[in-house]
Tab-separated table of C-alpha atoms in Angstrom:
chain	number	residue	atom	x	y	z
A	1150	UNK	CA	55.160	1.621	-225.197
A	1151	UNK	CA	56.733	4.693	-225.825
A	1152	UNK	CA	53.920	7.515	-227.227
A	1153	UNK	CA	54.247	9.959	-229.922
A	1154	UNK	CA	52.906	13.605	-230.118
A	1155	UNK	CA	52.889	16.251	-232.812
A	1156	UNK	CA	51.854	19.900	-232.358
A	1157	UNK	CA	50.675	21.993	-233.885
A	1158	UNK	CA	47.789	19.319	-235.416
A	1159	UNK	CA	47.462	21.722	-237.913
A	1160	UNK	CA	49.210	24.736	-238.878
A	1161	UNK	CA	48.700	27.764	-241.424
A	1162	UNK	CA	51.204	29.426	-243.158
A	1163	UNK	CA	52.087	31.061	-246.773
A	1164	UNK	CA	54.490	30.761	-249.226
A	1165	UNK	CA	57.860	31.652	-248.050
A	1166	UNK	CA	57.053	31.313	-244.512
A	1167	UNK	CA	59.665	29.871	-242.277
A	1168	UNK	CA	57.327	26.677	-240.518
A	1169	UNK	CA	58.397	24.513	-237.463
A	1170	UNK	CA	56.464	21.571	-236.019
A	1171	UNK	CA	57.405	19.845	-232.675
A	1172	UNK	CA	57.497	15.925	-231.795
A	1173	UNK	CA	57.884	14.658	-228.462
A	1174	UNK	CA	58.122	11.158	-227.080
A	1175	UNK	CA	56.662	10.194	-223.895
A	1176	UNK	CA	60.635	8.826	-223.069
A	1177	UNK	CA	63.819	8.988	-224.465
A	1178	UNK	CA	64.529	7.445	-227.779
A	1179	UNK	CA	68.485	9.481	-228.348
A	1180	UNK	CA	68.308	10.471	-232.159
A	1181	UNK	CA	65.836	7.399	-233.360
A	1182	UNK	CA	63.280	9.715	-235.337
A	1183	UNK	CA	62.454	10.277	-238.848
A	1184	UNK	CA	60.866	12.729	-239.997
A	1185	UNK	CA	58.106	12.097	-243.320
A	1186	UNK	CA	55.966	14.156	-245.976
A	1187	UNK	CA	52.763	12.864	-247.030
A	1188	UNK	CA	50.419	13.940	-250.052
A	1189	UNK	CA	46.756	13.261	-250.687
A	1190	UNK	CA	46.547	10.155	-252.154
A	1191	UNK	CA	50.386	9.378	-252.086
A	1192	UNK	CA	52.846	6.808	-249.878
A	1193	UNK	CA	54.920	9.315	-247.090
A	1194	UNK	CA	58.204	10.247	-248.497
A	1195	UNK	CA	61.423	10.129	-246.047
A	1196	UNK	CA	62.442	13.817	-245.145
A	1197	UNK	CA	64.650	13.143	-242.032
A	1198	UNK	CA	66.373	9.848	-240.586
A	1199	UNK	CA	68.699	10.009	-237.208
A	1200	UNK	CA	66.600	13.317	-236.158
A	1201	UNK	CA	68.923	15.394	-238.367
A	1202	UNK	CA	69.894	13.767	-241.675
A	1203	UNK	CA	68.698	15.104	-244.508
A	1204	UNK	CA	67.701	11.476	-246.835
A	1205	UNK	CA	69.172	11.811	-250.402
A	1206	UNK	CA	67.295	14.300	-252.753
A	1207	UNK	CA	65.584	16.298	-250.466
A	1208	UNK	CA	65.341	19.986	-250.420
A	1209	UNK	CA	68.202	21.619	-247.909
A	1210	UNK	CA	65.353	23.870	-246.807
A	1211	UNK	CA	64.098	20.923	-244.681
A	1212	UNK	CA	66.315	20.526	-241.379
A	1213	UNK	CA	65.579	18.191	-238.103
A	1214	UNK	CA	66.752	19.173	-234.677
A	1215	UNK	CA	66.993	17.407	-231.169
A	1216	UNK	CA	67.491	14.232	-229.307
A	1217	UNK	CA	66.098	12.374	-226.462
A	1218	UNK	CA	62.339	13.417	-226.036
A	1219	UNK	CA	61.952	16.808	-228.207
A	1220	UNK	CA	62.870	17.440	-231.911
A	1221	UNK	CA	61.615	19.743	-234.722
A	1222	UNK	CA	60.819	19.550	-238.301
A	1223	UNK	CA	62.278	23.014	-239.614
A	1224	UNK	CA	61.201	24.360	-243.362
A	1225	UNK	CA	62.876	27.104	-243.777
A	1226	UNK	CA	61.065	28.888	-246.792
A	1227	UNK	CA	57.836	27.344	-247.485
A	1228	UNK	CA	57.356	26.417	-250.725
A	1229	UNK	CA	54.085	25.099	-252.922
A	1230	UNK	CA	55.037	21.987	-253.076
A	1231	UNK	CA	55.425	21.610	-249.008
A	1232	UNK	CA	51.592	22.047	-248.424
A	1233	UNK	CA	51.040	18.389	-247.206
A	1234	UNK	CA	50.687	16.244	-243.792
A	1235	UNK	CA	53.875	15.504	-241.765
A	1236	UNK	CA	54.443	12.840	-239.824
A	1237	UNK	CA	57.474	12.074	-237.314
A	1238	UNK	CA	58.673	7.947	-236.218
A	1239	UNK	CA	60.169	6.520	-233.169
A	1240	UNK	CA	62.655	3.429	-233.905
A	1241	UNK	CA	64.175	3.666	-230.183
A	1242	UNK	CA	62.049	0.764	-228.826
A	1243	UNK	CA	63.623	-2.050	-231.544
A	1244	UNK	CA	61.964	-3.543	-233.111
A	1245	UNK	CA	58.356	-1.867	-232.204
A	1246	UNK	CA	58.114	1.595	-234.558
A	1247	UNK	CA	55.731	4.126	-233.453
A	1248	UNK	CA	54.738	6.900	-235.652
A	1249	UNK	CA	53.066	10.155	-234.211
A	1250	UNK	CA	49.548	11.120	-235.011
A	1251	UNK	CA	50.492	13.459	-238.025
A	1252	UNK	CA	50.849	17.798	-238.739
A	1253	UNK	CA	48.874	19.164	-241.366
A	1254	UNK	CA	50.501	21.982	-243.163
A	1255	UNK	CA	47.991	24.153	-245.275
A	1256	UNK	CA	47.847	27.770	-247.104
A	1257	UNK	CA	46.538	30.209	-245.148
B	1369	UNK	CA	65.541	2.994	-258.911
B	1370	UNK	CA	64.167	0.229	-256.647
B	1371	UNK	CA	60.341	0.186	-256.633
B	1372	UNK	CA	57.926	-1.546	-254.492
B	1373	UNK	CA	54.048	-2.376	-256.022
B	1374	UNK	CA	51.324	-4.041	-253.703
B	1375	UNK	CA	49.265	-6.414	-254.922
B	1376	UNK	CA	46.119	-8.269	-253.169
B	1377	UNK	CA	42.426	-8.143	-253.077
B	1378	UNK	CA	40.627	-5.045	-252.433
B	1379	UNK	CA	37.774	-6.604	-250.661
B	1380	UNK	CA	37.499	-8.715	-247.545
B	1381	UNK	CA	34.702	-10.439	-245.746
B	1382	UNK	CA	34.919	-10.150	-241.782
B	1383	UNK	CA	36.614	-13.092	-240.386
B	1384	UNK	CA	38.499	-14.145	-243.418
B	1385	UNK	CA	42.277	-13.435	-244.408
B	1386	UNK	CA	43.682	-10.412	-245.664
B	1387	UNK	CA	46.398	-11.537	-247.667
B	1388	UNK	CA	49.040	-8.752	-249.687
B	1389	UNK	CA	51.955	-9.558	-251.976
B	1390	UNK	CA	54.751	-6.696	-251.963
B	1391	UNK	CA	56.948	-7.075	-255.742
B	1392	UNK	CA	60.399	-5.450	-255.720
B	1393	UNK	CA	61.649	-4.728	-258.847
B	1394	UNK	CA	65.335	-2.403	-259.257
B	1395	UNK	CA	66.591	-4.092	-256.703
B	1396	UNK	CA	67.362	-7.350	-254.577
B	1397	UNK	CA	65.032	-8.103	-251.576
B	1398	UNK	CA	67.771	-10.337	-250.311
B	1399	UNK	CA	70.240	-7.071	-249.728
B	1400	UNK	CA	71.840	-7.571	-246.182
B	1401	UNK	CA	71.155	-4.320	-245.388
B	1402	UNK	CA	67.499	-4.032	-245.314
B	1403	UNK	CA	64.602	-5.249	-243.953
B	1404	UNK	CA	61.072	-4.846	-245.780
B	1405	UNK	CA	58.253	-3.955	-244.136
B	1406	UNK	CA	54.251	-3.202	-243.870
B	1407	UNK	CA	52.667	-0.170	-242.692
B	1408	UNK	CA	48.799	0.338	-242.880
B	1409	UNK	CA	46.806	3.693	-242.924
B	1410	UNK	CA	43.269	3.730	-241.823
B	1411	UNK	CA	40.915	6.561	-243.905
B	1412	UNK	CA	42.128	9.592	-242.674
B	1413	UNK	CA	43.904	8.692	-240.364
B	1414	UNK	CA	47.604	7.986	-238.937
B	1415	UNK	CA	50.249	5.454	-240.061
B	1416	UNK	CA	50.639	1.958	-237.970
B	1417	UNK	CA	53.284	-0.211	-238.527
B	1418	UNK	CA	52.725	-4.134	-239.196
B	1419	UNK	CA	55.965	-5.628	-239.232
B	1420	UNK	CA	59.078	-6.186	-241.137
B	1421	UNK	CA	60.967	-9.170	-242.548
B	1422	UNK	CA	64.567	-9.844	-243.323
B	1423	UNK	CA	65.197	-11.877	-246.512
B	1424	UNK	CA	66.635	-14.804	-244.403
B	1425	UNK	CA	62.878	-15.065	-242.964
B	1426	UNK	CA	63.573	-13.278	-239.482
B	1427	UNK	CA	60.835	-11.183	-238.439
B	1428	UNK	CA	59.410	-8.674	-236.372
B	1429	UNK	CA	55.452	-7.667	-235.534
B	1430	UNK	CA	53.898	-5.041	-234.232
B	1431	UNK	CA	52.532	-6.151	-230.568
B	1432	UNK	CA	49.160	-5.576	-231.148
B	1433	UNK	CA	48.485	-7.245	-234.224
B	1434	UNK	CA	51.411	-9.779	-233.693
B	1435	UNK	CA	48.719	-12.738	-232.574
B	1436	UNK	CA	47.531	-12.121	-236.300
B	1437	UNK	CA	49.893	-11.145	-238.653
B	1438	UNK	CA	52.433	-13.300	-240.806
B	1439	UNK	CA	55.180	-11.715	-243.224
B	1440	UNK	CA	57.040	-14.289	-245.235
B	1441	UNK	CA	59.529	-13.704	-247.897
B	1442	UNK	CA	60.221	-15.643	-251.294
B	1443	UNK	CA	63.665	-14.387	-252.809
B	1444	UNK	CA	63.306	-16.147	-255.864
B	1445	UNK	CA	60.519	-13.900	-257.097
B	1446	UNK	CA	61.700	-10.847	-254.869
B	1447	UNK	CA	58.659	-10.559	-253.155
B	1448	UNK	CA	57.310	-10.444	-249.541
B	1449	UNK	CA	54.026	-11.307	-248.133
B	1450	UNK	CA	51.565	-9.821	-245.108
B	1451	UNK	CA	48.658	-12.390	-243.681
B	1452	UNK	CA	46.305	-10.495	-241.171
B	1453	UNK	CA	43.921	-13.074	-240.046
B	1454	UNK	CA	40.537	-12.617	-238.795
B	1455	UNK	CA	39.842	-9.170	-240.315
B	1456	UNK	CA	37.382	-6.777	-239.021
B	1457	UNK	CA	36.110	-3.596	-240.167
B	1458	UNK	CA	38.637	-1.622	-238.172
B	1459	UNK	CA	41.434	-3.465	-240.472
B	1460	UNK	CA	39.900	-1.423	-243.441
B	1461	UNK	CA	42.921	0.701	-244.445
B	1462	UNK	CA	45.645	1.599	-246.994
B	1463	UNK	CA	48.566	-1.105	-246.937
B	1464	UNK	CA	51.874	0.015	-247.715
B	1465	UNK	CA	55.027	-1.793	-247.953
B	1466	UNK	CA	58.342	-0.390	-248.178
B	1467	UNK	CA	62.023	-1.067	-247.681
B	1468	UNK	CA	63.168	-0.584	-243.828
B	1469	UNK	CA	66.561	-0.065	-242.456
B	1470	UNK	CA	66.703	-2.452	-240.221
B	1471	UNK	CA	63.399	-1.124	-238.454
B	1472	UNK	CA	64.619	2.523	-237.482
B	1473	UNK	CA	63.098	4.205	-241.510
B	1474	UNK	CA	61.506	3.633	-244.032
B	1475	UNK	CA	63.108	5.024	-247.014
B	1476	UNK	CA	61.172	3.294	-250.626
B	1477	UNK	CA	57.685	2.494	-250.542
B	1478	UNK	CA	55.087	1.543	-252.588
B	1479	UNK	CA	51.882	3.567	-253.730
B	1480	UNK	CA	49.400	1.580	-251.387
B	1481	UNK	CA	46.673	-0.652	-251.748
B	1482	UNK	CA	43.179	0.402	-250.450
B	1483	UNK	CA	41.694	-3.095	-248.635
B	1484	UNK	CA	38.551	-2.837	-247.286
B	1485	UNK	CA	36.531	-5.488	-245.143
B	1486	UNK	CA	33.407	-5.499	-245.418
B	1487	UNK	CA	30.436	-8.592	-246.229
């Protein structure tokens, strides 16, 4: 089974800050990630697809980088709104999906 | 704007059946380019994904619940269905469904349904 990891687990940053968080599969999966926001209380929300395309409707500040075993979440400006838990999702291994164990992005 | 709403008990004895109905409304479940899925979320924890079913009734399961999981599909009331047989307490969780391109994302879902097992 191919493995999922996030770091940071947890990051700190303010308003306006530019924020990246790192996923890494334990073996190759070419551009099969998404990227997702979740809320307290509320269903994740598709950021990413393909490692870099940005779904329809969300903010250009979010970007997603890489292929094969590394890629990054970028926000570029940090906004209120962004304060939430991000998650990123392997599809490589058809038809198992994998997601990795979450980033939780918080106001310092 | 296609929307997804789970429906299904809340409570669960040990043992027994956990049994969720997914509607879809805005949209047709029997689309050719989508699958439909189930992903569950323990209390604070991570997402795990259940399975996903393609309106003609193909499916795919997760390996490690695949021994007790069914999806099923009924186009004429847009709807798809998760069965997760002989609960325990570590199936307690929030169920989500949501629409799946063809297993790679998942790009509508719906606002989750708490079930927990317990006697």
């Amino acid at each position: 089974d191919i493995q999922m990891t996030q770091s940071p687990s947890s990051v700190s940053a303010s308003v306006g800050d530019r924020v990246t968080i790192t996923c890494r599969a334990s073996q190759g999966i070419s551009s099969w990630l998404a990227w997702y926001q979740q809320k307290p209380g509320k269903a994740p929300k598709l950021l990413i697809y393909a490692a870099s395309s940005l779904q329809s409707g969300v903010p250009s500040r979010f970007s997603g980088s890489g292929s094969g075993t590394d890629f990054t979440l970028t926000i570029s400006s940090l906004q209120p709104e962004d304060f939430a838990t991000y998650y990123c999702q392997q599809a490589n291994s058809f038809p198992l999906v994998t997601f990795g164990p979450g980033t939780k992005v918080d106001i310092k | 704007q296609l929307q997804l709403q789970e429906s299904g008990p809340g409570l669960v004895k040990p043992s027994e059946t956990l049994s969720l109905t997914c509607t879809v409304s805005g949209g047709s479940i029997s689309s050719s380019s989508y699958y439909w899925g189930w992903i569950r979320q323990p209390p604070g924890k991570g997402l795990e994904w259940i399975g996903s079913i393609y309106y003609s009734g193909s499916t795919y399961y997760n390996p490690s619940l695949k021994s007790r999981v069914t999806i099923s599909v009924d186009t004429s009331k847009n709807q798809f269905s998760l069965k997760l047989s002989s609960v325990t307490a570590a199936d307690t969780a929030v169920y989500y469904c949501a629409r799946d391109h063809t297993v790679t994302n998942f790009d509508y879902w719906g606002q989750g349904t708490l079930v927990t097992v317990s006697s």
